[in-house]
Phi, psi and omega in degrees: 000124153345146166269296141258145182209155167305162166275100188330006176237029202262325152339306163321283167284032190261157177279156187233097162296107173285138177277112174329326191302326183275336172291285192338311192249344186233341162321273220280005171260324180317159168287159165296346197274327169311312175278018141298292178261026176271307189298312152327288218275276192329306191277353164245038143243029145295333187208085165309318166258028175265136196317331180291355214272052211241117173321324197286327175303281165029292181264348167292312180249354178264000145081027188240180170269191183302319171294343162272310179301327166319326202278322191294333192271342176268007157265023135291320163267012161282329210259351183088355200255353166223171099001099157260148195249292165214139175331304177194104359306129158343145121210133219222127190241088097037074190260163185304143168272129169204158174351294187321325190303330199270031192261166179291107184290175198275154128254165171301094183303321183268022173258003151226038162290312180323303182347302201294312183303302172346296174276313164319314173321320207281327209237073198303340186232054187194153163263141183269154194253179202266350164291350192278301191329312174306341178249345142308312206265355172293316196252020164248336169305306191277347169268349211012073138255157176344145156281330185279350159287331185270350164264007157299291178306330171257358164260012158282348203243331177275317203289328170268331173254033173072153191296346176247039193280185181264161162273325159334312190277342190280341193251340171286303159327278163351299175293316154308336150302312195312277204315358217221009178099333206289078211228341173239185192280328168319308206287319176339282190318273203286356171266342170301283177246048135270340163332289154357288187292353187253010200263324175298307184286004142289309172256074152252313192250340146332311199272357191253340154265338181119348167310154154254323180348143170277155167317139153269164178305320202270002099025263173321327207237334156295318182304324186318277174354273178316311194261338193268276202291342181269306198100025177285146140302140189291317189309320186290338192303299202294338186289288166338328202275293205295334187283318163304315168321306162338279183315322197087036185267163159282146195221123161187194212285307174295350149297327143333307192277311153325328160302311201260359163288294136000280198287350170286319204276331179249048163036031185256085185238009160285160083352304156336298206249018150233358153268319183314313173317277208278339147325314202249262232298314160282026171265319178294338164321309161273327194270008136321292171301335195255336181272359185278272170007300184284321167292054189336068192218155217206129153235157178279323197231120204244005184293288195295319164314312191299335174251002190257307207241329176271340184294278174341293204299320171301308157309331146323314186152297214292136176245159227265033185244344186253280218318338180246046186256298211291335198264339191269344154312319206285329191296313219254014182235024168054030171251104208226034201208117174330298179313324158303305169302323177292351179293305193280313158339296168316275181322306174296346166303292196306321156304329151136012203241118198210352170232197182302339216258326139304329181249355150286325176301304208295292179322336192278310180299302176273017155269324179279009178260324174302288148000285179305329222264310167343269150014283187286321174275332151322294206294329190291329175104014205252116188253100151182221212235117169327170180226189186279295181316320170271337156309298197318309198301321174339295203279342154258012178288289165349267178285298188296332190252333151104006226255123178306164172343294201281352191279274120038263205298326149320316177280335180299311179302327200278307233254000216289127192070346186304131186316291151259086224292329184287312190299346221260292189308302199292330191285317158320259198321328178286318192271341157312305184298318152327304167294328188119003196256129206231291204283162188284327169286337184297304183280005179283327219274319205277198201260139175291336187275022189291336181298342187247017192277150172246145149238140206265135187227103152331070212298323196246049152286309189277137215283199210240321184280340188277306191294311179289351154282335178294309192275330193286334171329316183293342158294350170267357184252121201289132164229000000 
């Protein structure tokens, strides 16, 4: 018995090699359906007695007949790379591929002489060499088309770049007919003059740039593009044309094209929805440039802010008259970073505050609160400039506690010399706020020492489960 051996499903997963020679030189000329079935053909002959190795798989799974595949190998043997040995039965030999294989195969020259005088005629100022020729005839074999089509097409093709054009570029045209269905002299004759039909609304839009230039073919097969396959209107192209013209842009078709490709892609297919696009984007533009300027801070390319952070901001509300209030505040309060700023942007959102008129009131307000808080720390005997912390206590003596101005300032006078006045000030106001006493005779009424009263509490009355609900209560109080 073997030591190693394949496994019976190992077939399966086995690699099938292609010979570079055949992507390179005969792949991209071939049809796809030849190169299906070569490749096919190619992996059973890895596995030679598999039941499947059958003209009928063949026609089966390549979903075509018997008579076609017969037809594919024997333009495989034209091509040098198999054997058909015989018919019927199908048996088909698999030859090495090498350099040699790819040289230009022979043809009948007189079954395209007419072909040739024809063409030779169109290219009054060159001799065509006979490789060139060979690759027309190469592409009316394996594409069939018409000879008489392909000689339309190359006299459509002198009529436009002139008599010292390449033959190159004439097989290049072709082949995009081709790819496009285009095989007889009939179908030319109506790809011509739909052509045709597009030379006014070209130089229509050639003159919307400032061109004189002649239409070119490749011309031609863009407005197609643009008017057919995207579904632009000739107006929105030229309003595009005039509008980059505007801008001081450079304009020509493939930059042209590169536009209206962008806006097919982003469904903008109005002169309405591409100005409004480019309106608005270069609005988001200054208002970059502008809130950067009051933070005093510079990008060259303001692309990734516009989309991470003004875009934002502007759906929020804030209009770019708050954004460079808040941003020359956020500079003179030493917050100098987007991230600071969108921080404070955020907080001002949250309150509820996005526009100028809001955010003067706020500001009108919280100086005038600074003002009061001042007030209490003077009367407390504590000399200096408010702080965030004393904003903090402010808003829950106040808001959280309910307790007024003058209440506040009453406790403040009591606590007024007191070793730590503020904490003293907090202590006062926490056992009012227990008992209940909200108007100024209720705390007039009570002992200045109330801030120092104790209570005695039966801590292990309450249970282990009690305490952890009371505290987890606390993740719902905002601070």
């Amino acid at each position: 018995m073997a030591f190693c051996k394949y496994s019976p499903n190992f077939s399966a997963r086995n690699k099938t090699e292609v010979d570079n020679v055949f992507i390179n030189e005969f792949l991209p000329k071939a049809p796809d359906l030849c190169v299906k079935v070569y490749i096919m053909g190619l992996s059973k002959c890895n596995n030679a007695d598999d039941s499947d190795n059958t003209l009928s798989y063949f026609s089966e799974k390549l979903k075509i007949c018997d008579d076609d595949v017969i037809s594919i190998f024997k333009y495989w043997e034209e091509q040098g790379l198999v054997q058909v040995l015989s018919t019927d039965p199908i048996e088909v030999r698999y030859l090495p591929i090498n350099e040699s294989s790819a040289k230009v195969k022979k043809y009948n020259v007189d079954k395209y002489a007419d072909f040739n005088i024809q063409v030779q005629e169109m290219f009054k100022n060159r001799m065509i060499m006979p490789n060139e020729f060979s690759e027309f005839y190469s592409l009316i074999e394996r594409n069939h088309i018409e000879q008489s089509a392909l000689i339309e097409i190359v006299r459509y093709c002198v009529e436009y770049k002139g008599f010292n054009l390449s033959p190159n570029y004439c097989l290049t045209v072709a082949r995009d007919w081709i790819r496009e269905g285009i095989l007889t002299q009939e179908a030319v004759k109506e790809k011509i003059k739909e052509l045709g039909l597009v030379d006014d609304q070209m130089m229509l839009i050639l003159s919307a740039m400032g061109s004189k230039r002649k239409i070119q073919i490749e011309d031609k097969d863009l407005i197609n593009k643009w008017l057919k396959a995207y579904g632009f209107e000739l107006n929105v192209i030229i309003y595009v044309v005039k509008m980059w013209k505007f801008k001081k842009r450079r304009m020509d078709v493939n930059i042209l094209d590169d536009y209206l490709t962008k806006y097919y892609e982003m469904k903008l297919m109005s002169i309405a929805e591409i100005e409004n696009y480019e309106n608005e984007k270069e609005n988001l533009y200054f208002i970059a440039m502008a809130i950067n300027k009051e933070l005093g801070i510079f990008y060259e390319d303001v692309t990734k802010e516009i989309d991470t952070y003004v875009v934002t901001w502007l759906n929020m509300g804030f209009d770019i008259d708050t954004l460079k209030m808040v941003a020359d505040n956020c500079f003179k309060s030493s917050i100098r970073t987007l991230e600071g700023y969108n921080n404070i942007l955020n907080k001002l959102f949250k309150l509820g505050i996005v526009t100028m008129n809001g955010y003067m009131q706020y500001l009108n307000d919280s100086i005038a609160e600074d003002s009061k808080i001042q007030e209490i720390l003077s009367t407390l005997g504590v000399e200096r400039k408010v702080n965030n912390a004393d904003r903090n206590f402010y808003s829950v003596w106040t808001k959280d506690w309910g307790f007024s101005h003058e209440i506040v300032m009453y406790g403040a006078t009591i606590s007024a010399g007191k070793a730590n006045a503020v904490q003293y000030l907090n202590k006062i106001l926490s056992n009012w706020n227990t008992n209940g006493l909200k108007t100024i005779e209720k705390v007039k009424e009570t002992k200045p020492d109330t801030a120092n009263t104790q209570f005695n509490f039966m801590h292990n009355n309450y249970t282990k489960e009690q305490i952890a609900s009371i505290i987890s209560n606390l993740d719902e109080v905002e601070v």
